[in-house]
PDB file of C-alpha atoms in Angstrom:
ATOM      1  CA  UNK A  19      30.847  13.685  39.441  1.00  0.00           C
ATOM      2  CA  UNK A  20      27.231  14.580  37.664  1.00  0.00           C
ATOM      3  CA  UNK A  21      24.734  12.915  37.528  1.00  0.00           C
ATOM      4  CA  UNK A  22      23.421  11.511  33.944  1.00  0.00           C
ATOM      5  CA  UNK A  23      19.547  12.352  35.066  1.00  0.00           C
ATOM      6  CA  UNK A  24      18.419  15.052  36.216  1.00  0.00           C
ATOM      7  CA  UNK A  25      17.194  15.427  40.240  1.00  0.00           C
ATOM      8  CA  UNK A  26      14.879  17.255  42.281  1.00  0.00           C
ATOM      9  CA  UNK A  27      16.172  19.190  45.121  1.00  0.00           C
ATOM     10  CA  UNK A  28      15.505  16.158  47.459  1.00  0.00           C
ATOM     11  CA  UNK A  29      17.668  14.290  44.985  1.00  0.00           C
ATOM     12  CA  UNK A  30      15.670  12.462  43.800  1.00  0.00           C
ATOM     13  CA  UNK A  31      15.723  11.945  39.867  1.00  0.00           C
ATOM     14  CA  UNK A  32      12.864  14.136  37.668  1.00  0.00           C
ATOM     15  CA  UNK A  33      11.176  12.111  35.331  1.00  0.00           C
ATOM     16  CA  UNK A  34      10.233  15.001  32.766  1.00  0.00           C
ATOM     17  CA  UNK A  35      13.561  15.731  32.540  1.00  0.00           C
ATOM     18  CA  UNK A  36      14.196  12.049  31.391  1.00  0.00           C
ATOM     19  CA  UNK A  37      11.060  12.717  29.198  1.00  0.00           C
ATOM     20  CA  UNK A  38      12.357  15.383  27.757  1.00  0.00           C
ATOM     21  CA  UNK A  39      15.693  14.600  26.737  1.00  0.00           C
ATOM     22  CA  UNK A  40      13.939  11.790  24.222  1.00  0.00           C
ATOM     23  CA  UNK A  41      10.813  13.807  23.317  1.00  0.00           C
ATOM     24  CA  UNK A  42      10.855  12.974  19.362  1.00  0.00           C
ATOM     25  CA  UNK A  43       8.099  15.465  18.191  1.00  0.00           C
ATOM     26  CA  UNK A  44      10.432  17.731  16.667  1.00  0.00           C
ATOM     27  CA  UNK A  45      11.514  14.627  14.561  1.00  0.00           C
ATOM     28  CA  UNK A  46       7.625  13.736  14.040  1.00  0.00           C
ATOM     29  CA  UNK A  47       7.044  17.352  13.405  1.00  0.00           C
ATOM     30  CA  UNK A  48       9.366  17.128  10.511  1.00  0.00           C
ATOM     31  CA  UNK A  49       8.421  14.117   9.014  1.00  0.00           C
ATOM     32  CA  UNK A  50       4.635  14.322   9.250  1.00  0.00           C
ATOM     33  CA  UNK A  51       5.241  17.641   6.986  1.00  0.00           C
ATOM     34  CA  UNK A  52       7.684  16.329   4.664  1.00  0.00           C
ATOM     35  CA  UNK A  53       4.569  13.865   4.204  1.00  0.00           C
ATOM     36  CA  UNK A  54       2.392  16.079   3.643  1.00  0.00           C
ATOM     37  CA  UNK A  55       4.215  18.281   0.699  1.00  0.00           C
ATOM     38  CA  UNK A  56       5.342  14.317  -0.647  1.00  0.00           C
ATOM     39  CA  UNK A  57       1.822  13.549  -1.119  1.00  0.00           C
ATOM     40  CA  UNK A  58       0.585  16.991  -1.843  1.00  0.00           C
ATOM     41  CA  UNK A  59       3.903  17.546  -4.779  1.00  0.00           C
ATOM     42  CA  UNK A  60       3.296  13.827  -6.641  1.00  0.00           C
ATOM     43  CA  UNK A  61      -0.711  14.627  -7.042  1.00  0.00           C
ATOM     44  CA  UNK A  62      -0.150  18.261  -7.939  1.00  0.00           C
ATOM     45  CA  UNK A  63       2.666  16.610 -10.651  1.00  0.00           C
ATOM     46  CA  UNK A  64       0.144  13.764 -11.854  1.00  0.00           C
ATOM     47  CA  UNK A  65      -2.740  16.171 -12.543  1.00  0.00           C
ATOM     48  CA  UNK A  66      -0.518  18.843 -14.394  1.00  0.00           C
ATOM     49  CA  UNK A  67       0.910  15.796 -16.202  1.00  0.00           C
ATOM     50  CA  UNK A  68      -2.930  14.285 -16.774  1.00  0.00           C
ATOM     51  CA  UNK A  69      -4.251  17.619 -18.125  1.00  0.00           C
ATOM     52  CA  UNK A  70      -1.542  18.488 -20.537  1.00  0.00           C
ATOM     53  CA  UNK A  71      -1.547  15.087 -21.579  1.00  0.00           C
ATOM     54  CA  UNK A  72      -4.965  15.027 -21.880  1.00  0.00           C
ATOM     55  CA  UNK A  73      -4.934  18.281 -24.346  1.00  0.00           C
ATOM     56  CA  UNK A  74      -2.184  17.260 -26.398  1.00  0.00           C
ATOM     57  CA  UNK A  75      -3.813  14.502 -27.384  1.00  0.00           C
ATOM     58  CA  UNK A  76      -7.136  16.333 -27.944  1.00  0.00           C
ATOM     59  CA  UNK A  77      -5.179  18.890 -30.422  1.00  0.00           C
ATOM     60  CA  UNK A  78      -2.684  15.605 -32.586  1.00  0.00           C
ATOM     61  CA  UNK A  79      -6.367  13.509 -32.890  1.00  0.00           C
ATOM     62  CA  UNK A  80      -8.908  16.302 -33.881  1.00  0.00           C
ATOM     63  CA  UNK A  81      -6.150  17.361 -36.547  1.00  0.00           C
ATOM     64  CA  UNK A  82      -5.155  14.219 -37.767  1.00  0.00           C
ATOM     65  CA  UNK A  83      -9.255  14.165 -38.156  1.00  0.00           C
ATOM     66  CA  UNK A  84      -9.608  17.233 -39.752  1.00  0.00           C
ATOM     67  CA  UNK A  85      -6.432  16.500 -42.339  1.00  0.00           C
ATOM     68  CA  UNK A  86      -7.513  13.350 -43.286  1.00  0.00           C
ATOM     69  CA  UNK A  87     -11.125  14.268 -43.391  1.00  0.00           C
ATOM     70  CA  UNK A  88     -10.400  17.270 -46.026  1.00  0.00           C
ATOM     71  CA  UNK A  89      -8.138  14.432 -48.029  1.00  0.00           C
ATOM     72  CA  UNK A  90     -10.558  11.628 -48.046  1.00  0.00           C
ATOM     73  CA  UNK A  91     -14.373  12.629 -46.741  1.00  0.00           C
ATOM     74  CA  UNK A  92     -15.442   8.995 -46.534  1.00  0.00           C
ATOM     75  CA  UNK A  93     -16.842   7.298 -43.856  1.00  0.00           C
ATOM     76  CA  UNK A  94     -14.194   7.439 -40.969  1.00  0.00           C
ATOM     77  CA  UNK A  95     -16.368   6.092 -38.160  1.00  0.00           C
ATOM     78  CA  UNK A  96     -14.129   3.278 -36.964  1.00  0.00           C
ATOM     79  CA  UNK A  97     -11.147   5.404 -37.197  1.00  0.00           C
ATOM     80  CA  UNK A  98     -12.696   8.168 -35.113  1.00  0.00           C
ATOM     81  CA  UNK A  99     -13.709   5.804 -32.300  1.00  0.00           C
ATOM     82  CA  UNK A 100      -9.719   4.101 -32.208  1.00  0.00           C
ATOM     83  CA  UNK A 101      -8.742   8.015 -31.708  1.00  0.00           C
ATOM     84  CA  UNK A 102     -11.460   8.194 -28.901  1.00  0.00           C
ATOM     85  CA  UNK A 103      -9.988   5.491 -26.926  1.00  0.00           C
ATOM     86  CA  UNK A 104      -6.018   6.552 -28.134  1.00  0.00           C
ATOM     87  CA  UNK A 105      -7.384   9.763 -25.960  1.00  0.00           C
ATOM     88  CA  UNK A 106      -9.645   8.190 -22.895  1.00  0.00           C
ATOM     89  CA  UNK A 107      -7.244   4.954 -22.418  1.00  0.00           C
ATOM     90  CA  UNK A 108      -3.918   7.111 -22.336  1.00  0.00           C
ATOM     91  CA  UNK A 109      -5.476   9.756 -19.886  1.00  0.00           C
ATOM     92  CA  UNK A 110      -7.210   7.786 -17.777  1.00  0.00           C
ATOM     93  CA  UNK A 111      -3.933   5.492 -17.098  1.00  0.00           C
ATOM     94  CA  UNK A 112      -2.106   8.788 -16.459  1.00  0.00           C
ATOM     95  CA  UNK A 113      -4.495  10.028 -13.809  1.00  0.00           C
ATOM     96  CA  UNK A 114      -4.656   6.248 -12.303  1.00  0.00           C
ATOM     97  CA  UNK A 115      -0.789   6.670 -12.121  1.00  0.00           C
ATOM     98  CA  UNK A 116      -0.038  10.348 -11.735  1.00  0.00           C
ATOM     99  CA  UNK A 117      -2.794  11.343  -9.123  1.00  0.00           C
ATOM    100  CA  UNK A 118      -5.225   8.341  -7.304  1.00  0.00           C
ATOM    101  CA  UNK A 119      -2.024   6.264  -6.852  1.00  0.00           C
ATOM    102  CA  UNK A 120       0.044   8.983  -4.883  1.00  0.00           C
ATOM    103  CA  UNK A 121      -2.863   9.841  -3.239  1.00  0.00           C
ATOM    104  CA  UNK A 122      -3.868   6.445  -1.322  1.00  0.00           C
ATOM    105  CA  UNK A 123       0.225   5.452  -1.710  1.00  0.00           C
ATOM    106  CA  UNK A 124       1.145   4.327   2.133  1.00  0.00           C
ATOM    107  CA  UNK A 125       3.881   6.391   3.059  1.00  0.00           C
ATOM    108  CA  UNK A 126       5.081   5.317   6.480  1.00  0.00           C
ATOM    109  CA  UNK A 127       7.030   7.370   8.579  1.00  0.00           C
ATOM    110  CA  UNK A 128      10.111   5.227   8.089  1.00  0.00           C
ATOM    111  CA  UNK A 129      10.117   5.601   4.526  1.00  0.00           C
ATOM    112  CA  UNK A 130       9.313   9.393   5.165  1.00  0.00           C
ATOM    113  CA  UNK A 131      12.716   9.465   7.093  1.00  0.00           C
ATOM    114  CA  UNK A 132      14.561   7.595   4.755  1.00  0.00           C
ATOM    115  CA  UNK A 133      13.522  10.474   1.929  1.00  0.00           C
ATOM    116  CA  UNK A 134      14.631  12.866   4.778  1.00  0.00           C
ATOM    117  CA  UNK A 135      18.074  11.457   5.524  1.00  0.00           C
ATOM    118  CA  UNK A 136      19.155  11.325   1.607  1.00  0.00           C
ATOM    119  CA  UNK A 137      19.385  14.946   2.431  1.00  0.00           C
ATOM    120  CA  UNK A 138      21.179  14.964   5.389  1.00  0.00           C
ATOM    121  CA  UNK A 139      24.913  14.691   5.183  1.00  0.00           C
ATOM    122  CA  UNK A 140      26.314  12.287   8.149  1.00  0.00           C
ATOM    123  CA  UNK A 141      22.757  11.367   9.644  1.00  0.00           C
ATOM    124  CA  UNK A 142      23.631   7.469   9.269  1.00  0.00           C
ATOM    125  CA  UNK A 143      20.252   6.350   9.884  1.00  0.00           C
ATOM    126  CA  UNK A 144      20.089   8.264  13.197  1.00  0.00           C
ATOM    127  CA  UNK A 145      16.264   9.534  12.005  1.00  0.00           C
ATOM    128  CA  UNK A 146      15.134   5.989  10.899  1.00  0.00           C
ATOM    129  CA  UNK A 147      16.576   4.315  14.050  1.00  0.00           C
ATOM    130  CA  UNK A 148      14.537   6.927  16.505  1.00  0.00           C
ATOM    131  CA  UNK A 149      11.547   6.429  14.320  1.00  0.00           C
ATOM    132  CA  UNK A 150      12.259   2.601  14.523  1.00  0.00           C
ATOM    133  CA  UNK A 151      12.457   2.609  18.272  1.00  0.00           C
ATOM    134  CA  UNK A 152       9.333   4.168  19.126  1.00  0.00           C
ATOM    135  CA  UNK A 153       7.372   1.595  17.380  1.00  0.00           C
ATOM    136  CA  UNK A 154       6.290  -0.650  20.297  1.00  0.00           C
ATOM    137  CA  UNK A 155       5.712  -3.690  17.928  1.00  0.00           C
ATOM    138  CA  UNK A 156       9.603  -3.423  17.726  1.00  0.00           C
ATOM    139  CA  UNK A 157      10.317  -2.714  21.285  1.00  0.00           C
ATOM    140  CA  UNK A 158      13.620  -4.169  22.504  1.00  0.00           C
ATOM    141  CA  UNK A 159      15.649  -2.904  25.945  1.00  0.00           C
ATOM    142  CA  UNK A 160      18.025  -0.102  25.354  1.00  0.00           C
ATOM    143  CA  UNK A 161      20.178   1.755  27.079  1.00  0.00           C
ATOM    144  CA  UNK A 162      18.679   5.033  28.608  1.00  0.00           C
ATOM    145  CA  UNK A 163      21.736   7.200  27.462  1.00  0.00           C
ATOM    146  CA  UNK A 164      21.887   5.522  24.143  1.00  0.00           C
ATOM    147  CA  UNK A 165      18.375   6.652  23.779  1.00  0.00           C
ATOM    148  CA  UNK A 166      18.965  10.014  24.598  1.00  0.00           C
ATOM    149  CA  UNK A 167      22.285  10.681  22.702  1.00  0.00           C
ATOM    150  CA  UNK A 168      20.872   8.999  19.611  1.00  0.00           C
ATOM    151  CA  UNK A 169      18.027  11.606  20.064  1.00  0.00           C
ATOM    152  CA  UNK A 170      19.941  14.583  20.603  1.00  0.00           C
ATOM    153  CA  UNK A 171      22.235  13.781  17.563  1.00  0.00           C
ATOM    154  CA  UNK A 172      19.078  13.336  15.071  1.00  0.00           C
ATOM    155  CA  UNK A 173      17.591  16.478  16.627  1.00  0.00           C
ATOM    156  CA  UNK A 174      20.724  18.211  16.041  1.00  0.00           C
ATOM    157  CA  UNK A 175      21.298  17.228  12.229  1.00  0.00           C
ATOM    158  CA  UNK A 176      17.898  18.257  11.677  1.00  0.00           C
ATOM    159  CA  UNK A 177      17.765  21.430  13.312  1.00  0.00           C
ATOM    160  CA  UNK A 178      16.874  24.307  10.356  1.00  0.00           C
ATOM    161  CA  UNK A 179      16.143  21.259   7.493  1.00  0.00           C
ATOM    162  CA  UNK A 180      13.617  22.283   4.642  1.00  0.00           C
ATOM    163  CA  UNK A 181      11.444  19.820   3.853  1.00  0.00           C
ATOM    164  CA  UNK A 182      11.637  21.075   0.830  1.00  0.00           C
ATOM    165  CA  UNK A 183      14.698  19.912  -0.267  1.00  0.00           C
ATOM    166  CA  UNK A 184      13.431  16.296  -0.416  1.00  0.00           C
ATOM    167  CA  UNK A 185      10.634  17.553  -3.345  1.00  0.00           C
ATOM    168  CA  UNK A 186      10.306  16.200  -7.076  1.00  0.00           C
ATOM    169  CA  UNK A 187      10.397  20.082  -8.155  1.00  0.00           C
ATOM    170  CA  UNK A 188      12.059  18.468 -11.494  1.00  0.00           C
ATOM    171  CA  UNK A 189       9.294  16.050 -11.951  1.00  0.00           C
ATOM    172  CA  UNK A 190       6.683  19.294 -11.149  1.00  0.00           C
ATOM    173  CA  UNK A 191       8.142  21.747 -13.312  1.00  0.00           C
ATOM    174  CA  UNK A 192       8.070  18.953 -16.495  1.00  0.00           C
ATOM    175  CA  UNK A 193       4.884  18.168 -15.368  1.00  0.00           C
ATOM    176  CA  UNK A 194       3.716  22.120 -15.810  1.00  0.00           C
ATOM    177  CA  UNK A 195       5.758  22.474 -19.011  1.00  0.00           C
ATOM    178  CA  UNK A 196       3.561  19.900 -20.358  1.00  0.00           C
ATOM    179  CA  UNK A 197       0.221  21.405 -19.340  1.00  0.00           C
ATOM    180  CA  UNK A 198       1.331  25.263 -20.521  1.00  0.00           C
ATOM    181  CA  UNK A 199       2.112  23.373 -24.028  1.00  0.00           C
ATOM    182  CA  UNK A 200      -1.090  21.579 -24.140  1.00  0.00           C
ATOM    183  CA  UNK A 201      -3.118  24.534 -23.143  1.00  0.00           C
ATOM    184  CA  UNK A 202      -1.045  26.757 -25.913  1.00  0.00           C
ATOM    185  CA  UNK A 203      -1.563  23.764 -28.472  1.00  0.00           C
ATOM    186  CA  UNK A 204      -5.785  23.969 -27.775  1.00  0.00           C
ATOM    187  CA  UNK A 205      -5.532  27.247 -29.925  1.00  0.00           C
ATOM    188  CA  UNK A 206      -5.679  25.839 -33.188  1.00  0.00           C
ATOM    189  CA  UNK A 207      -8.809  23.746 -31.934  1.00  0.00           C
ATOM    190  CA  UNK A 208     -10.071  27.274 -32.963  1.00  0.00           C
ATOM    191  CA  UNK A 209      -8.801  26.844 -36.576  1.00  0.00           C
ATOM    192  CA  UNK A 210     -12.368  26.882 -38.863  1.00  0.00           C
ATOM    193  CA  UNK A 211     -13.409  23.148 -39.205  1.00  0.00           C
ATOM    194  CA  UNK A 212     -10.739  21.938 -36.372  1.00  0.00           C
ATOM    195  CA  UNK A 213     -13.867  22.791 -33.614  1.00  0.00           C
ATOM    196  CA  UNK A 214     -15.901  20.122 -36.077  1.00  0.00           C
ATOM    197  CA  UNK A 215     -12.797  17.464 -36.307  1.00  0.00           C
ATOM    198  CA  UNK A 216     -12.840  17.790 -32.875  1.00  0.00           C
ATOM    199  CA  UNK A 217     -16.682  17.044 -31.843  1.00  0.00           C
ATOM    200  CA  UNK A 218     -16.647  14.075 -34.282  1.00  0.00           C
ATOM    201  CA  UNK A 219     -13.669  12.655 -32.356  1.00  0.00           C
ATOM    202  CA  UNK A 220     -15.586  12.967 -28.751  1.00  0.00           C
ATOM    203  CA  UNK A 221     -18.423  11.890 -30.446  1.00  0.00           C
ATOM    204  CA  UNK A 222     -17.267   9.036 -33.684  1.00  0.00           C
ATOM    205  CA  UNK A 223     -21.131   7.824 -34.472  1.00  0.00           C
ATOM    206  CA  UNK A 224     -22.450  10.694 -34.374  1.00  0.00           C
ATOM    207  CA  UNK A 225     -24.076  11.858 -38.039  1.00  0.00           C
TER     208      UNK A 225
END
């Protein structure tokens, strides 16, 4: 009959072999990068979405200015100043949202592994649970072998997994749709008298 640890020649059981069959750095490995592109993805998203956001509505207000100005050249002061807040208030909320929030968001690592394991087909919490019992706030006796089995199970399910895979690509390619149509929309700014229409709405009291 074997042994379930591993002895020295004086049989006497090895310690880093114990230590080694529930080393979880390959599972902390994984999920401290799959943080990492999270975080990185959603800011990357919120300032492509900010921008494009930010020059669409830059283009609709300095032509509604410029159309309505040729119509009607009265005195349009108040008017300008509601655009200059439809542009600041909607922009500013966007990069509050789309970029400072994911930025500061807490993303612990069992929430990290959660985001993991949707990718994972028969992992049945076997990441969260190793993640779970290392935290020594929630340390409870466990079996030695259940340790290591649970270990060697997560370690095997994640063995060659992309982080990747668990990316808002969707969410970053609308987000850069948005900002190549805002950029392509800034080229009427150079319309004659658009480049005006445009200054007065940055600027509503000026003369």
């Amino acid at each position: 009959m074997t042994s379930d640890h591993s002895s020295n020649g004086n049989g006497q059981h090895d310690p880093s072999a114990r230590t080694s069959a529930t080393d979880t750095s390959p599972i902390r490995s994984l999920v401290s990068r799959t943080r990492v592109l999270l975080r990185s993805t959603w800011v990357i998203t919120g300032l492509l979405a900010s921008f494009g956001l930010g020059l669409l509505l830059v283009v609709v207000l300095s032509m509604t200015d410029f159309v309505v100005s040729s119509a009607a050249p009265s005195e349009w002061t108040t008017l300008r100043a509601l655009a200059l807040v439809l542009l600041v208030v909607p922009t500013t909320w966007a990069v509050i949202a789309g970029v400072l929030r994911p930025l500061f968001r807490r993303l612990s690592n069992v929430l990290v592994a959660r985001r993991i394991e949707t990718q994972l087909p028969k992992i049945h919490n076997r990441l969260v649970t190793c993640i779970d019992l290392e935290d020594e706030s929630r340390a409870v006796p466990i079996s030695e072998a259940f340790h290591r089995r649970l270990i060697s199970e997560a370690l095997e399910r994640i063995r060659g997994f992309n982080p990747r895979k668990v990316l808002d690509i969707h969410n970053l390619q609308r987000a850069g749709a948005v900002a190549t149509i805002g950029v392509l929309g800034l080229a009427v700014v150079f319309i004659p008298g658009v480049t005006t229409a445009m200054a007065r709405v940055f600027n509503p009291f000026a003369d």
